[in-house]
Amino acid sequence: MDTPKDIIKNYHVKPRKKLGQSFLLDQNIIGKIVTAAHITPQDVVVEIGAGIGVLTEGLAQNARKLIAVELDKNLVAILQDKLAGRENVEIHSGDIMKFDFNSVSNTYNSKIKVFGNVPYNISSPVIFRLLSFRSVIDGFILMLQKEVVERLVAVPNNKSYGIPSVLLQMFASLEKILDVPATCFYPQPKVESAVIRGTFFEEPAMKLSGEAFFTSLVKAAFAQRRKMLNNNLKNSSLLSDIEEEKIKEALVSAGIDGRRRAETLSVAEFGNLSNLLQDLEKNK
Ligand code: SAH
């Protein structure tokens, strides 16, 4: 089998920085990611940014179906050439931010597993897009900037704990699988990378009256990280129709001291507070 270096050389690949192209060279890491994927013959897999296909072949080996999504037409041509013989692989030329996971799920009557060494400039939008399709996605294994992985898995009172941690952990269990040094890529990124596994829950970690409200509340609570919850909530446009006293009462009912900072609240405390405040909003 060709190594990633062979492919880059044979196809004269010139990495395009604008598309976040940074190819995995390290066969050992590639093997570890594929093994961690635990793909079974029932699995329908979508790979984000398949590039020159270094992960694609391994992922496709055991899968029922693998759909490799790639935006760069030059790389799409390489993928088609390399994977031509594989019946269970489909190359999708296009933008992952427009990719319709629902239709794939319908076609195969199955939930989807998502993989990818994702361009770092679009990692947040990609993650929130996966979250929005979670009814048809089982989970994901993604290579991301290490700092982003640390933010996603962070627990309260940790400096990395923030909006993405809370919003994702309400809907998924998350674990860091491994760190990947910059030297494993060509070209080498300026940042360190890590691989994260996320598994979406059937239901959110707690029952929410409204998911959009929950999202807005978490954002409002962290608006100014070093400020007390009291102040961030008082100043938020989300709650501008609710009297300050009522907000304080909701905090008391939730058992949360308003002098705390958002970064000290657990995901469940955010959920509870969101439900109480949304009730006030409805009944005012
Ligand atoms: N998986 C390969 C390539 C990773 S680099 C490897 O590990 O070696 C990221 C890849 O995502 C590049 O191939 C880039 O062209 C592709 N890409 C960038 N933006 C994209 C988008 N919006 N949708 C789909 N693919 C994209």
Short mmCIF file of C-alpha atoms and ligand atoms in Angstrom, two decimals:
data_model
loop_
_atom_site.label_atom_id
_atom_site.label_comp_id
_atom_site.label_asym_id
_atom_site.label_seq_id
_atom_site.Cartn_x
_atom_site.Cartn_y
_atom_site.Cartn_z
CA MET A 1 0.00 0.00 0.00
CA ASP A 2 1.19 3.52 -0.77
CA THR A 3 2.28 5.59 2.18
CA PRO A 4 0.86 9.11 2.52
CA LYS A 5 4.26 10.43 1.36
CA ASP A 6 4.08 8.28 -1.80
CA ILE A 7 0.60 9.59 -2.59
CA ILE A 8 1.66 13.22 -2.13
CA LYS A 9 4.67 12.65 -4.37
CA ASN A 10 2.99 10.54 -7.05
CA TYR A 11 0.01 12.85 -7.45
CA HIS A 12 2.08 16.05 -7.06
CA VAL A 13 -0.16 17.28 -4.26
CA LYS A 14 0.40 20.91 -3.26
CA PRO A 15 -1.38 21.47 0.05
CA ARG A 16 -3.79 24.41 0.02
CA LYS A 17 -3.53 26.35 3.24
CA LYS A 18 -6.83 28.09 2.70
CA LEU A 19 -8.64 24.76 2.90
CA GLY A 20 -6.78 23.81 6.07
CA GLN A 21 -4.98 21.01 4.28
CA SER A 22 -2.57 19.22 6.56
CA PHE A 23 -2.23 15.54 5.79
CA LEU A 24 -1.54 12.86 8.34
CA LEU A 25 1.73 11.10 7.56
CA ASP A 26 2.22 8.98 10.65
CA GLN A 27 1.02 5.44 9.91
CA ASN A 28 1.04 4.57 13.58
CA ILE A 29 -1.42 7.37 14.42
CA ILE A 30 -3.53 6.55 11.36
CA GLY A 31 -3.73 2.96 12.62
CA LYS A 32 -4.67 4.09 16.13
CA ILE A 33 -7.52 6.28 14.87
CA VAL A 34 -8.89 3.50 12.68
CA THR A 35 -8.70 1.02 15.57
CA ALA A 36 -10.38 3.46 17.97
CA ALA A 37 -13.19 3.79 15.43
CA HIS A 38 -14.42 0.22 16.15
CA ILE A 39 -16.19 0.10 12.81
CA THR A 40 -18.48 -2.87 12.26
CA PRO A 41 -20.08 -4.21 9.05
CA GLN A 42 -23.35 -2.48 10.03
CA ASP A 43 -21.80 0.98 10.14
CA VAL A 44 -22.53 3.82 7.78
CA VAL A 45 -19.60 6.22 7.98
CA VAL A 46 -19.12 9.78 6.78
CA GLU A 47 -15.57 11.07 6.58
CA ILE A 48 -15.09 14.84 6.67
CA GLY A 49 -12.27 16.18 4.48
CA ALA A 50 -10.95 12.86 3.22
CA GLY A 51 -8.00 14.61 1.55
CA ILE A 52 -5.71 12.06 -0.07
CA GLY A 53 -7.54 9.20 1.60
CA VAL A 54 -5.06 8.15 4.24
CA LEU A 55 -7.80 7.37 6.76
CA THR A 56 -10.41 6.47 4.19
CA GLU A 57 -9.09 3.06 3.21
CA GLY A 58 -8.75 1.85 6.78
CA LEU A 59 -12.15 3.19 7.78
CA ALA A 60 -13.80 1.62 4.73
CA GLN A 61 -12.31 -1.80 5.41
CA ASN A 62 -15.01 -2.94 7.80
CA ALA A 63 -17.78 -0.44 7.07
CA ARG A 64 -21.07 -1.18 5.36
CA LYS A 65 -20.77 2.14 3.55
CA LEU A 66 -18.29 4.99 3.70
CA ILE A 67 -19.03 8.39 2.22
CA ALA A 68 -15.89 10.49 1.88
CA VAL A 69 -16.69 14.20 1.70
CA GLU A 70 -14.03 16.46 0.18
CA LEU A 71 -14.25 20.06 -0.99
CA ASP A 72 -11.09 20.26 -3.10
CA LYS A 73 -11.82 18.95 -6.60
CA ASN A 74 -8.17 18.02 -7.20
CA LEU A 75 -8.25 15.78 -4.16
CA VAL A 76 -11.63 14.36 -5.14
CA ALA A 77 -9.97 13.15 -8.35
CA ILE A 78 -7.21 11.46 -6.35
CA LEU A 79 -9.72 9.82 -4.02
CA GLN A 80 -11.71 8.52 -6.98
CA ASP A 81 -8.59 7.10 -8.52
CA LYS A 82 -7.34 5.48 -5.32
CA LEU A 83 -10.64 4.08 -4.12
CA ALA A 84 -12.17 3.20 -7.46
CA GLY A 85 -12.26 -0.52 -6.74
CA ARG A 86 -14.13 -0.26 -3.47
CA GLU A 87 -17.84 -0.81 -3.85
CA ASN A 88 -18.72 0.37 -0.38
CA VAL A 89 -17.06 3.77 -0.85
CA GLU A 90 -18.70 6.85 -2.31
CA ILE A 91 -16.78 10.06 -2.91
CA HIS A 92 -18.90 13.16 -2.32
CA SER A 93 -17.47 16.30 -3.87
CA GLY A 94 -18.70 19.21 -1.76
CA ASP A 95 -18.76 21.25 1.42
CA ILE A 96 -19.37 19.46 4.71
CA MET A 97 -21.25 22.57 5.91
CA LYS A 98 -23.87 21.81 3.26
CA PHE A 99 -23.83 18.05 3.60
CA ASP A 100 -27.21 16.52 4.39
CA PHE A 101 -26.75 13.83 7.03
CA ASN A 102 -30.53 13.25 7.14
CA SER A 103 -30.71 12.02 3.59
CA VAL A 104 -27.79 9.61 4.09
CA SER A 105 -29.41 8.29 7.23
CA ASN A 106 -32.70 7.80 5.35
CA THR A 107 -31.05 6.10 2.40
CA TYR A 108 -29.35 3.51 4.58
CA ASN A 109 -31.96 3.46 7.32
CA SER A 110 -29.17 3.82 9.83
CA LYS A 111 -27.51 6.30 12.13
CA ILE A 112 -24.16 7.63 10.97
CA LYS A 113 -20.66 7.56 12.44
CA VAL A 114 -18.59 10.61 11.57
CA PHE A 115 -14.79 10.79 11.24
CA GLY A 116 -12.34 13.35 10.15
CA ASN A 117 -9.13 15.22 10.39
CA VAL A 118 -11.07 18.45 10.23
CA PRO A 119 -9.69 21.75 8.92
CA TYR A 120 -9.03 23.74 12.08
CA ASN A 121 -10.52 26.94 10.77
CA ILE A 122 -13.95 25.31 10.56
CA SER A 123 -13.79 22.98 13.56
CA SER A 124 -16.36 24.84 15.66
CA PRO A 125 -18.97 25.16 12.92
CA VAL A 126 -18.44 21.49 12.04
CA ILE A 127 -18.99 20.37 15.63
CA PHE A 128 -22.15 22.44 15.99
CA ARG A 129 -23.39 21.13 12.67
CA LEU A 130 -22.91 17.56 13.90
CA LEU A 131 -24.76 18.51 17.09
CA SER A 132 -27.67 19.81 15.04
CA PHE A 133 -27.89 16.46 13.21
CA ARG A 134 -27.53 14.37 16.35
CA SER A 135 -30.83 12.58 15.83
CA VAL A 136 -29.20 10.79 12.88
CA ILE A 137 -25.59 10.70 14.09
CA ASP A 138 -24.37 8.11 16.60
CA GLY A 139 -21.15 9.89 17.34
CA PHE A 140 -17.87 11.11 15.97
CA ILE A 141 -14.13 10.73 16.13
CA LEU A 142 -12.39 13.94 15.10
CA MET A 143 -8.87 15.24 14.94
CA LEU A 144 -8.93 18.81 16.16
CA GLN A 145 -6.63 21.44 17.52
CA LYS A 146 -5.61 20.20 20.96
CA GLU A 147 -6.94 23.32 22.68
CA VAL A 148 -10.35 22.79 21.14
CA VAL A 149 -10.43 19.20 22.37
CA GLU A 150 -9.46 20.40 25.84
CA ARG A 151 -12.29 22.93 25.78
CA LEU A 152 -14.83 20.33 24.74
CA VAL A 153 -13.94 17.81 27.44
CA ALA A 154 -13.28 20.36 30.23
CA VAL A 155 -15.03 20.10 33.58
CA PRO A 156 -16.21 23.00 35.80
CA ASN A 157 -13.58 25.18 37.49
CA ASN A 158 -11.09 24.39 34.76
CA LYS A 159 -9.90 27.35 32.71
CA SER A 160 -10.85 25.56 29.47
CA TYR A 161 -14.46 25.05 30.64
CA GLY A 162 -16.81 27.31 28.70
CA ILE A 163 -19.64 27.59 26.21
CA PRO A 164 -18.61 24.70 23.91
CA SER A 165 -18.03 22.38 26.90
CA VAL A 166 -21.51 22.96 28.32
CA LEU A 167 -23.38 22.97 25.00
CA LEU A 168 -21.79 19.73 23.86
CA GLN A 169 -21.75 17.85 27.16
CA MET A 170 -25.50 18.33 27.52
CA PHE A 171 -25.93 16.13 24.45
CA ALA A 172 -22.87 13.89 24.25
CA SER A 173 -20.28 12.04 26.25
CA LEU A 174 -16.80 13.12 25.23
CA GLU A 175 -13.33 11.74 25.70
CA LYS A 176 -9.91 12.62 24.43
CA ILE A 177 -8.37 9.58 22.77
CA LEU A 178 -4.85 10.74 21.98
CA ASP A 179 -2.55 13.68 21.45
CA VAL A 180 -0.96 14.05 18.04
CA PRO A 181 2.17 16.17 17.69
CA ALA A 182 2.53 18.61 14.79
CA THR A 183 5.38 16.52 13.36
CA CYS A 184 2.87 13.83 12.27
CA PHE A 185 1.48 16.09 9.52
CA TYR A 186 2.51 17.57 6.21
CA PRO A 187 2.60 20.49 6.18
CA GLN A 188 3.15 20.80 9.93
CA PRO A 189 0.45 22.88 11.60
CA LYS A 190 1.50 25.59 14.06
CA VAL A 191 -0.61 24.01 16.79
CA GLU A 192 -0.74 20.64 18.50
CA SER A 193 -3.60 18.30 17.70
CA ALA A 194 -5.67 15.73 19.54
CA VAL A 195 -8.32 13.16 18.71
CA ILE A 196 -11.68 13.28 20.47
CA ARG A 197 -14.49 10.75 20.60
CA GLY A 198 -18.05 11.97 21.08
CA THR A 199 -21.12 9.80 21.54
CA PHE A 200 -24.51 11.46 21.37
CA PHE A 201 -26.99 10.54 24.11
CA GLU A 202 -30.46 9.33 23.10
CA GLU A 203 -31.83 12.15 25.27
CA PRO A 204 -30.05 15.24 26.64
CA ALA A 205 -28.28 14.77 30.00
CA MET A 206 -31.37 16.38 31.51
CA LYS A 207 -34.78 17.28 30.17
CA LEU A 208 -34.76 20.81 28.72
CA SER A 209 -37.85 22.98 28.22
CA GLY A 210 -36.15 24.60 25.23
CA GLU A 211 -32.83 23.88 23.59
CA ALA A 212 -32.50 27.27 21.90
CA PHE A 213 -33.14 29.01 25.21
CA PHE A 214 -30.55 26.78 26.91
CA THR A 215 -27.95 27.71 24.28
CA SER A 216 -28.66 31.43 24.67
CA LEU A 217 -28.57 31.21 28.45
CA VAL A 218 -25.18 29.48 28.49
CA LYS A 219 -23.80 32.13 26.14
CA ALA A 220 -25.23 34.91 28.33
CA ALA A 221 -23.81 33.38 31.51
CA PHE A 222 -20.31 33.32 30.02
CA ALA A 223 -20.63 36.74 28.33
CA GLN A 224 -17.99 38.13 30.63
CA ARG A 225 -16.11 35.25 32.05
CA ARG A 226 -14.80 36.95 35.16
CA LYS A 227 -18.10 38.50 36.14
CA MET A 228 -20.57 37.05 38.61
CA LEU A 229 -23.53 35.16 37.23
CA ASN A 230 -25.86 37.82 38.71
CA ASN A 231 -24.32 40.51 36.56
CA ASN A 232 -24.06 38.56 33.35
CA LEU A 233 -27.70 37.49 33.60
CA LYS A 234 -28.91 40.98 34.56
CA ASN A 235 -27.18 42.45 31.50
CA SER A 236 -28.33 39.84 29.04
CA SER A 237 -30.85 40.71 26.35
CA LEU A 238 -32.23 37.18 26.62
CA LEU A 239 -33.63 37.99 30.07
CA SER A 240 -34.28 41.71 29.60
CA ASP A 241 -38.03 41.24 30.09
CA ILE A 242 -37.61 39.50 33.43
CA GLU A 243 -37.26 41.54 36.61
CA GLU A 244 -33.94 41.28 38.38
CA GLU A 245 -35.66 39.98 41.53
CA LYS A 246 -37.21 37.12 39.57
CA ILE A 247 -33.85 36.14 38.15
CA LYS A 248 -32.47 36.06 41.68
CA GLU A 249 -35.37 33.87 42.81
CA ALA A 250 -34.70 31.46 39.96
CA LEU A 251 -31.07 31.22 41.05
CA VAL A 252 -32.19 30.49 44.60
CA SER A 253 -34.64 27.79 43.41
CA ALA A 254 -31.84 26.22 41.40
CA GLY A 255 -29.64 26.26 44.49
CA ILE A 256 -27.09 28.46 42.74
CA ASP A 257 -25.39 31.39 44.46
CA GLY A 258 -25.57 34.32 42.02
CA ARG A 259 -22.13 35.44 43.11
CA ARG A 260 -20.62 32.39 41.46
CA ARG A 261 -19.03 32.60 38.03
CA ALA A 262 -20.43 30.65 35.10
CA GLU A 263 -17.29 28.52 34.96
CA THR A 264 -18.23 26.94 38.32
CA LEU A 265 -21.64 25.66 37.19
CA SER A 266 -22.11 22.03 36.21
CA VAL A 267 -23.94 21.12 33.01
CA ALA A 268 -26.92 19.99 35.11
CA GLU A 269 -26.99 23.32 36.99
CA PHE A 270 -27.10 25.15 33.66
CA GLY A 271 -29.95 22.91 32.52
CA ASN A 272 -31.91 23.42 35.71
CA LEU A 273 -31.43 27.20 35.69
CA SER A 274 -32.38 27.37 32.02
CA ASN A 275 -35.67 25.55 32.67
CA LEU A 276 -36.55 27.80 35.63
CA LEU A 277 -35.77 31.00 33.72
CA GLN A 278 -37.64 29.86 30.67
CA ASP A 279 -40.72 29.25 32.83
CA LEU A 280 -40.48 32.85 34.06
CA GLU A 281 -40.13 34.06 30.48
CA LYS A 282 -43.27 32.16 29.50
CA ASN A 283 -45.35 33.22 32.49
CA LYS A 284 -44.45 36.86 32.68
N1 SAH B 1 -8.12 13.41 6.14
C1 SAH B 1 -6.92 13.85 5.46
C2 SAH B 1 -6.92 15.35 5.15
C3 SAH B 1 -7.06 16.28 6.30
S1 SAH B 1 -6.79 17.96 5.87
C4 SAH B 1 -5.71 13.46 6.27
O1 SAH B 1 -5.84 13.20 7.46
O2 SAH B 1 -4.62 13.44 5.74
C5 SAH B 1 -8.43 18.58 5.83
C6 SAH B 1 -9.17 18.22 4.58
O3 SAH B 1 -10.47 18.84 4.60
C7 SAH B 1 -8.51 18.73 3.30
O4 SAH B 1 -8.46 17.67 2.38
C8 SAH B 1 -9.43 19.86 2.80
O5 SAH B 1 -9.43 20.01 1.40
C9 SAH B 1 -10.77 19.38 3.32
N2 SAH B 1 -11.78 20.45 3.51
C10 SAH B 1 -11.56 21.75 3.85
N3 SAH B 1 -12.73 22.40 4.00
C11 SAH B 1 -13.72 21.49 3.76
C12 SAH B 1 -15.14 21.57 3.75
N4 SAH B 1 -15.78 22.71 4.05
N5 SAH B 1 -15.86 20.46 3.45
C13 SAH B 1 -15.21 19.29 3.16
N6 SAH B 1 -13.86 19.15 3.15
C14 SAH B 1 -13.12 20.25 3.44
#
